mmCIF file of C-alpha atoms in Angstrom:
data_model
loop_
_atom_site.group_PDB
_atom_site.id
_atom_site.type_symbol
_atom_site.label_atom_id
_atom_site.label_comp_id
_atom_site.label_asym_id
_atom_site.label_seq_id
_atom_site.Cartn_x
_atom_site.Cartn_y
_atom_site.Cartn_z
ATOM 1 C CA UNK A 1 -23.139 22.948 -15.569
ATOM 2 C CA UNK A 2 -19.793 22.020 -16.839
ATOM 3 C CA UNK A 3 -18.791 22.952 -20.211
ATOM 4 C CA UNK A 4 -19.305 20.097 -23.331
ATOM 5 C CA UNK A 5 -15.980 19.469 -25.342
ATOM 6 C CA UNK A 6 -16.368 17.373 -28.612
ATOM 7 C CA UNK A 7 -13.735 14.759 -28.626
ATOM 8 C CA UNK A 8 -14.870 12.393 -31.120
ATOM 9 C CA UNK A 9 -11.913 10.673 -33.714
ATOM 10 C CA UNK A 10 -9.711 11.319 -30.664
ATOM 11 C CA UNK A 11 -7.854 8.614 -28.372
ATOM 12 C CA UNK A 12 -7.369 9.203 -24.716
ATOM 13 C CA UNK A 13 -5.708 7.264 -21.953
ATOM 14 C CA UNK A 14 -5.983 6.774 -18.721
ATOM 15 C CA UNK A 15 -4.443 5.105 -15.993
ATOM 16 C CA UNK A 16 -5.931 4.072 -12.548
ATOM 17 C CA UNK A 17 -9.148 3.855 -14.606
ATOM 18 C CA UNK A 18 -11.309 1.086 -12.539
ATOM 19 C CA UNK A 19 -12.612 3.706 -10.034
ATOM 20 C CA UNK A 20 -12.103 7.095 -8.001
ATOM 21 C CA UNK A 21 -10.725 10.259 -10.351
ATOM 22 C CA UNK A 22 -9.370 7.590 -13.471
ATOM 23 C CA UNK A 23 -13.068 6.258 -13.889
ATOM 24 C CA UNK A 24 -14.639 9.601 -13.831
ATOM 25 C CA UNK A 25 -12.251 10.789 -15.738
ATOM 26 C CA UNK A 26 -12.378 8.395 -18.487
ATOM 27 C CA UNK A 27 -15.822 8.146 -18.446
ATOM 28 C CA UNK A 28 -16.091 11.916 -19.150
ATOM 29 C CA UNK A 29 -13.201 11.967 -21.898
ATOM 30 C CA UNK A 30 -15.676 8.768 -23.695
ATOM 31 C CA UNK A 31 -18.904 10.655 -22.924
ATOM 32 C CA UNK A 32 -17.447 13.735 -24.783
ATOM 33 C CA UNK A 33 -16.518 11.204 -28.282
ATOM 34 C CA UNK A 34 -13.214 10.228 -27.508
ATOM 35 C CA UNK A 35 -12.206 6.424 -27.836
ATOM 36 C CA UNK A 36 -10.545 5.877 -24.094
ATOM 37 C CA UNK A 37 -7.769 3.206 -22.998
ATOM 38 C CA UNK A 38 -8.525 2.852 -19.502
ATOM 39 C CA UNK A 39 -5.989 1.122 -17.414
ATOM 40 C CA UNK A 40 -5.536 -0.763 -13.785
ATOM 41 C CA UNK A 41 -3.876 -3.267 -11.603
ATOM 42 C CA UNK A 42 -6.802 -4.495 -10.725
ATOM 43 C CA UNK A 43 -8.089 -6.588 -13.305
ATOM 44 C CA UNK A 44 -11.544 -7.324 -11.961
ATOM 45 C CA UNK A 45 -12.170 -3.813 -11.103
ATOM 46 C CA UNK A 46 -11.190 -2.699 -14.627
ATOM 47 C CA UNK A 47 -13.598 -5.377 -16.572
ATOM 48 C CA UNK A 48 -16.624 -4.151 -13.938
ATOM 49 C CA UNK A 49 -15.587 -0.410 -15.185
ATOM 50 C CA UNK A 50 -14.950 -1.060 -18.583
ATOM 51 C CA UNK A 51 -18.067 -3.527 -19.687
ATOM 52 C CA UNK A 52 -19.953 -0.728 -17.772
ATOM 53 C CA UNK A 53 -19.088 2.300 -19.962
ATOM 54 C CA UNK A 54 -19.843 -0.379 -22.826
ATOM 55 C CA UNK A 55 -23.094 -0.605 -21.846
ATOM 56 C CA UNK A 56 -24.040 2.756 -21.936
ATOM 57 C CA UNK A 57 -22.647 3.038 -25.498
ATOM 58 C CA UNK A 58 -19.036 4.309 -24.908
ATOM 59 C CA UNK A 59 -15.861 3.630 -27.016
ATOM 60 C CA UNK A 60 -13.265 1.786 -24.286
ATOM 61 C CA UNK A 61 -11.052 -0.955 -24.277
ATOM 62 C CA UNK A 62 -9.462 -2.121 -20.675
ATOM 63 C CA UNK A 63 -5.345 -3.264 -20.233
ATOM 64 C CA UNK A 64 -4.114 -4.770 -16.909
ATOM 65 C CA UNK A 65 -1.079 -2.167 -16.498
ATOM 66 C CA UNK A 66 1.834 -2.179 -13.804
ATOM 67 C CA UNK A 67 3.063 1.754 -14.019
ATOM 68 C CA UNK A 68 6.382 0.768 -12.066
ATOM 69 C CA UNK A 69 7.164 -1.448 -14.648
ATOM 70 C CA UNK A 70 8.481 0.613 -17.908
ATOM 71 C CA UNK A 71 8.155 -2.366 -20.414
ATOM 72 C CA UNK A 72 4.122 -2.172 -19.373
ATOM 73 C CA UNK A 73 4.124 1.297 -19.154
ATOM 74 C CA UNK A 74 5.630 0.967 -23.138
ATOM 75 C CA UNK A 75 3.312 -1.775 -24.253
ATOM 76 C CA UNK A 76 0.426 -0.079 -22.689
ATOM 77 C CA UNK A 77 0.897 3.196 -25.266
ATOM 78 C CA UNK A 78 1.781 0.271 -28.043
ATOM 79 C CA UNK A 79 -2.268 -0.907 -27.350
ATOM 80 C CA UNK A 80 -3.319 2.785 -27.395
ATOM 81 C CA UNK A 81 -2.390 3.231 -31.189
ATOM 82 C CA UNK A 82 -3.016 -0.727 -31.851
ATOM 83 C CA UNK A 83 -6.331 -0.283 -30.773
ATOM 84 C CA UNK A 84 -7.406 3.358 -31.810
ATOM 85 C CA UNK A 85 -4.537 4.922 -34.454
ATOM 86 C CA UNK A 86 -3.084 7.201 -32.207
ATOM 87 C CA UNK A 87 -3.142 9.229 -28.848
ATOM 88 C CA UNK A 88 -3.567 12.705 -28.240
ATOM 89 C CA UNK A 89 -4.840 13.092 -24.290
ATOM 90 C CA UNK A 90 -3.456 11.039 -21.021
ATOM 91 C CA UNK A 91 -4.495 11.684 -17.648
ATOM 92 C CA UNK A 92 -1.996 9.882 -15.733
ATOM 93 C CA UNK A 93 -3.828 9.393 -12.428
ATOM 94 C CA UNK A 94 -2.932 5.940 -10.741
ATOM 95 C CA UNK A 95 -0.920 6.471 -7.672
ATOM 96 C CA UNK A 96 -1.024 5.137 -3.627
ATOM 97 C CA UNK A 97 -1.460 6.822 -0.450
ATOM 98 C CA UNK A 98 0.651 4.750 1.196
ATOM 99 C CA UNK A 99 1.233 4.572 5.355
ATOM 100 C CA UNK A 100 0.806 7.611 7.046
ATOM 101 C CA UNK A 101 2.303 8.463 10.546
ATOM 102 C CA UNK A 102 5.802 10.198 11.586
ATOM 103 C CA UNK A 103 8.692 10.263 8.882
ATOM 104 C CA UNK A 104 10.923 8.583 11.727
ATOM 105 C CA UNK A 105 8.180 5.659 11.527
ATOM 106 C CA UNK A 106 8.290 4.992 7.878
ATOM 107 C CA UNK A 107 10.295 2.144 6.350
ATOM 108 C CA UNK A 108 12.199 2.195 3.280
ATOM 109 C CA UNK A 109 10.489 -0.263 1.576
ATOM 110 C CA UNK A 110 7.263 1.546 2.034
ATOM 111 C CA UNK A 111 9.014 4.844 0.667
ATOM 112 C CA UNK A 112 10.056 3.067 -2.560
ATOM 113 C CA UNK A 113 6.805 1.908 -3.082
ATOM 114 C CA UNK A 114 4.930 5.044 -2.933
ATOM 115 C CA UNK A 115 7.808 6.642 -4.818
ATOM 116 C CA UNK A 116 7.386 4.118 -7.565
ATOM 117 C CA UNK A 117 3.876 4.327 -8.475
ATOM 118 C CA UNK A 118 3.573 8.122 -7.788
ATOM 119 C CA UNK A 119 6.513 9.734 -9.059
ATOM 120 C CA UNK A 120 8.175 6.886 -11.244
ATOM 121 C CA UNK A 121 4.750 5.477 -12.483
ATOM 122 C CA UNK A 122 3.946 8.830 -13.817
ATOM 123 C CA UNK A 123 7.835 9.417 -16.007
ATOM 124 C CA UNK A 124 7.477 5.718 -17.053
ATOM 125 C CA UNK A 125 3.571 7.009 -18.455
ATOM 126 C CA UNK A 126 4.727 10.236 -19.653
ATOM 127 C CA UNK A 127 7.790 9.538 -21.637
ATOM 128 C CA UNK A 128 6.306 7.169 -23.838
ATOM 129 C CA UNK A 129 3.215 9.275 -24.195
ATOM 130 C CA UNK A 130 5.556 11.751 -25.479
ATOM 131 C CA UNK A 131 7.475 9.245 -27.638
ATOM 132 C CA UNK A 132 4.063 8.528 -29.447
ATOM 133 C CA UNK A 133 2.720 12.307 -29.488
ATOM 134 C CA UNK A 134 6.096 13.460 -30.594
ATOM 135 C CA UNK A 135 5.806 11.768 -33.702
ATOM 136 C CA UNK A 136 2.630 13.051 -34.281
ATOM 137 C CA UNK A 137 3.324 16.318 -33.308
ATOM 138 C CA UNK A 138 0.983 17.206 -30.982
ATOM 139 C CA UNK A 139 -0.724 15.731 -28.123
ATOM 140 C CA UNK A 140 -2.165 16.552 -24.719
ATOM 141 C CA UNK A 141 -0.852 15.341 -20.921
ATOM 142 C CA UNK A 142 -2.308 15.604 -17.529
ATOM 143 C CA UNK A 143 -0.630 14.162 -14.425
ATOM 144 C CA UNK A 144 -2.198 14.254 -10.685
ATOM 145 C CA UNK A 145 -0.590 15.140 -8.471
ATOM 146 C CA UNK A 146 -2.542 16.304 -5.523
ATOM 147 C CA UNK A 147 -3.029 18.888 -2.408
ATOM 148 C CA UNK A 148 0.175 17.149 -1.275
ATOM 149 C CA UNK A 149 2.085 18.105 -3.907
ATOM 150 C CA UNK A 150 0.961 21.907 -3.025
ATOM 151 C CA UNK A 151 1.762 22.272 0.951
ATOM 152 C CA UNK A 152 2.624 20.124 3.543
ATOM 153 C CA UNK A 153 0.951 18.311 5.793
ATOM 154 C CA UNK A 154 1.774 16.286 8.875
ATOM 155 C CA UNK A 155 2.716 11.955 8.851
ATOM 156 C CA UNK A 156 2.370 11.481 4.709
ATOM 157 C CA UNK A 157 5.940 12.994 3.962
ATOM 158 C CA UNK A 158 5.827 9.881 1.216
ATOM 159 C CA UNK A 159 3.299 10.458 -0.408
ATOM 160 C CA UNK A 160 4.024 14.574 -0.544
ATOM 161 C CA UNK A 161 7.496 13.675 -1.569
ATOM 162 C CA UNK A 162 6.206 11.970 -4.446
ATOM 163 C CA UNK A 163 3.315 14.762 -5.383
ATOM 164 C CA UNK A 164 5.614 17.414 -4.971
ATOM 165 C CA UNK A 165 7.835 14.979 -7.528
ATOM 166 C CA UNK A 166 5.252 14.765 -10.011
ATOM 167 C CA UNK A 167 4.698 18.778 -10.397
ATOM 168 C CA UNK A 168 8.470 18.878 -11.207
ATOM 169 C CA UNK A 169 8.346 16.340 -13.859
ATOM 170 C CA UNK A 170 5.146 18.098 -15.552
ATOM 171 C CA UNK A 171 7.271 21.598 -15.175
ATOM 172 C CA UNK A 172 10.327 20.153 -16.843
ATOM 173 C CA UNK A 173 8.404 18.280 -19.232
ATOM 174 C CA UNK A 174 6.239 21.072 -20.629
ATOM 175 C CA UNK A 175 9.508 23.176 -21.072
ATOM 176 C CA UNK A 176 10.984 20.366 -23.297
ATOM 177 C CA UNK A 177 7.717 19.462 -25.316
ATOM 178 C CA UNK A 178 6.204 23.012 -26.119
ATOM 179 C CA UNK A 179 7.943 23.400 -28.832
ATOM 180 C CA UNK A 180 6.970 19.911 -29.960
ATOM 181 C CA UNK A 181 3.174 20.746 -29.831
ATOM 182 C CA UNK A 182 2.441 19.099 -26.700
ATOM 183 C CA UNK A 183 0.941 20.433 -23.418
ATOM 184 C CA UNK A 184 1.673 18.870 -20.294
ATOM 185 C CA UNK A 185 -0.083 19.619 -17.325
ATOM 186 C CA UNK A 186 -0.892 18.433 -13.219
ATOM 187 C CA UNK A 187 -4.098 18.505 -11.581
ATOM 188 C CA UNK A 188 -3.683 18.651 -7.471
ATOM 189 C CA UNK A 189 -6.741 17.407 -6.192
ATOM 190 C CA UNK A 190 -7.528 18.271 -2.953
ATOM 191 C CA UNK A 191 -10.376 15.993 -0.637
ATOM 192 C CA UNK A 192 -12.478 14.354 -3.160
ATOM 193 C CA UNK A 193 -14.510 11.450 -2.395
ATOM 194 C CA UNK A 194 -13.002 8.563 -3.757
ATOM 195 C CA UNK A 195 -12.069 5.265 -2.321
ATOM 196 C CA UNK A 196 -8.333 6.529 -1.559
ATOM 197 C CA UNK A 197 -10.257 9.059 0.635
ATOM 198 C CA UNK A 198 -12.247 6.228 2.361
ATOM 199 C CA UNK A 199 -8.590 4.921 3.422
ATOM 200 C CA UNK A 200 -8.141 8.189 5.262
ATOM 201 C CA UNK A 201 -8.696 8.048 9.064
ATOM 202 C CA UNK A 202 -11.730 10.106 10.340
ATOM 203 C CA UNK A 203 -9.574 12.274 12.292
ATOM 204 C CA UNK A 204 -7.654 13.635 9.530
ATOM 205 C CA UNK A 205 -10.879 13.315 7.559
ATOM 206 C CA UNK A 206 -12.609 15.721 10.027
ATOM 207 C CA UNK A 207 -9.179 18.441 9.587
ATOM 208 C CA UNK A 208 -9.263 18.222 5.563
ATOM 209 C CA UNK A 209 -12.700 18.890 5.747
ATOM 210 C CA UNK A 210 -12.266 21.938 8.420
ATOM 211 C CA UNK A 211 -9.780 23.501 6.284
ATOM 212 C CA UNK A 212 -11.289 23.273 2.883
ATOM 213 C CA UNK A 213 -13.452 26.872 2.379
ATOM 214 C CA UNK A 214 -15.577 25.142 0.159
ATOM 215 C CA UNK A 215 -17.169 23.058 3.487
ATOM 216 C CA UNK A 216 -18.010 19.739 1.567
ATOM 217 C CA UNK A 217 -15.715 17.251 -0.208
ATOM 218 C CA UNK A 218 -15.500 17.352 -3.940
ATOM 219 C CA UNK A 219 -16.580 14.903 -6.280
ATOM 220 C CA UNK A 220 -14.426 12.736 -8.859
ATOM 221 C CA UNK A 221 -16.707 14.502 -11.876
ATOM 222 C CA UNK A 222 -15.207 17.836 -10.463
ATOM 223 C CA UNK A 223 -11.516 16.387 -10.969
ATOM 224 C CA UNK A 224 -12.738 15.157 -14.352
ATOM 225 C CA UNK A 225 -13.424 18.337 -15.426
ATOM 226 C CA UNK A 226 -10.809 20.047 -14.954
ATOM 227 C CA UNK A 227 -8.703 17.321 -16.447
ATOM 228 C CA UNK A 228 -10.793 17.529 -19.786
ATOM 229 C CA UNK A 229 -10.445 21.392 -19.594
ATOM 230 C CA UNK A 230 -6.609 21.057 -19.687
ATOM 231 C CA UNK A 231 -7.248 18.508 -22.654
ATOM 232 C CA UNK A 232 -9.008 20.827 -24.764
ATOM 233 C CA UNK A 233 -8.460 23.761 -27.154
ATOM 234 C CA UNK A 234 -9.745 26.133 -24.693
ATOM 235 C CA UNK A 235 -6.666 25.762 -22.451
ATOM 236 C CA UNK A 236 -4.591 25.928 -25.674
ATOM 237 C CA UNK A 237 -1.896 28.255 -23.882
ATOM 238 C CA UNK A 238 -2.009 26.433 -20.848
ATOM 239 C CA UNK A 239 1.495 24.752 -19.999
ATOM 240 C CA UNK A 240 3.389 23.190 -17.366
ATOM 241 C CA UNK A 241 0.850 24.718 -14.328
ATOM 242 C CA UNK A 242 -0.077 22.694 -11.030
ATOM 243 C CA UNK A 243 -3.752 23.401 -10.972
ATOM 244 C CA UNK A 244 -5.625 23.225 -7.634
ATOM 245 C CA UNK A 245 -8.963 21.320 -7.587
ATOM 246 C CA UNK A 246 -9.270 21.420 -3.969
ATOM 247 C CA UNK A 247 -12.045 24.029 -2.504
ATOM 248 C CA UNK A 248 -9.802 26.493 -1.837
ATOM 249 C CA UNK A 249 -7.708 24.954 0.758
ATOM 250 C CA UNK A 250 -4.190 26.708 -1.458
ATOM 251 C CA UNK A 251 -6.297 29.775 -1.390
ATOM 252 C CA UNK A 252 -5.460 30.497 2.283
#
């Protein structure tokens, strides 16, 4: 059983909301009290995800957000305090997989784009979260990275360039905002079942799987968790760490 956290007259946001890690995610921050932004490029996705929460009582409002693009990225926070007063948690999850195959193979245009919703969509998040919490003078921030930001593996050196990005951007970050009262964090997922993982070829599928100790795949709720952990008091001297979610594939 995972542990309860009590969240109410809080304001969380999260990004990549409509499905996967960002829908259990925000689901779990609303379920605990908080009042959740959830955010997506995919507008009908996000109404489906949004009305649904709704229904079962929870306190969520939907924005169709563009992370590459800073102005949304700005405006997007804007609606956070519009909406709810403030914002003291963001789990800043949407990213791409992009193509996979040999680095030789890759084009630049595909490189730029997993670059700019990975790596760049997280800094355009995160620095105007930490305009807003600044002011406040406290706040908490997650950012996924992934397995991939971790290790290696062979034909997704895009998308690992960009993980590994995003656990030096939470690193540096925490260092500048400590003394500002805000924690920022990464989660590194490792094979969760999620419709990015549905993308996945069986082959690699079948490798993930054969190196993960855990022998199954983990579940978005699993990811959620540790997100809201990293969110909470109890991880109130946690700071700038690239926690593994991932079965224990780091572990060997």
């Amino acid at each position: 059983m995972n542990p309860t956290y009590d969240f109410t007259g809080q304001v969380a946001l999260v990004t990549g909301a409509a499905s996967g890690l960002g829908l259990a995610t925000a689901g779990a921050f609303a379920a605990s009290g908080a009042a959740v932004l959830m955010t997506d490029l995919d507008r009908q996705a996000l109404h489906d995800a949004t009305d649904r929460l709704r229904g079962a009582g929870r306190q969520v409002t939907g924005m169709v957000v563009d992370v590459t693009d800073e102005a949304q990225a700005a405006a997007m926070v804007a609606c956070a305090v519009a909406e709810f007063g403030r914002l003291d948690m963001a789990y800043n999850n949407a990213g791409i997989l992009g193509p996979m195959g040999d680095i030789t193979d890759e084009t630049g245009e595909a490189f730029d784009r997993v670059n700019a919703v990975n790596l760049r969509g997280v800094w355009t998040c995160m620095k105007h979260e930490l305009l807003q919490m600044r002011g406040q003078g406290s706040g908490a921030i997650v950012n996924c990275s992934s397995l991939g930001g971790l290790v290696g593996l062979a034909g997704r050196a895009a998308y690992h360039g960009s993980k590994h990005g995003v656990i030096g951007l939470t690193r540096a970050a925490a260092l500048d905002y400590a003394a500002h009262g805000i924690r920022v964090n990464a989660v590194c997922p490792g094979c969760i079942d999620t419709p990015m993982g549905d993308s996945i070829d069986c082959a690699s599928m079948k490798e993930f799987l054969g190196r993960q100790p855990i022998g199954r795949m983990g579940r978005p709720e699993e990811v959620a968790a540790a997100v809201l952990w990293l969110c909470s008091p109890a991880a109130s001297l946690v700071l700038g760490v690239a926690l593994p979610v991932d079965g224990g594939f780091t572990a060997q």
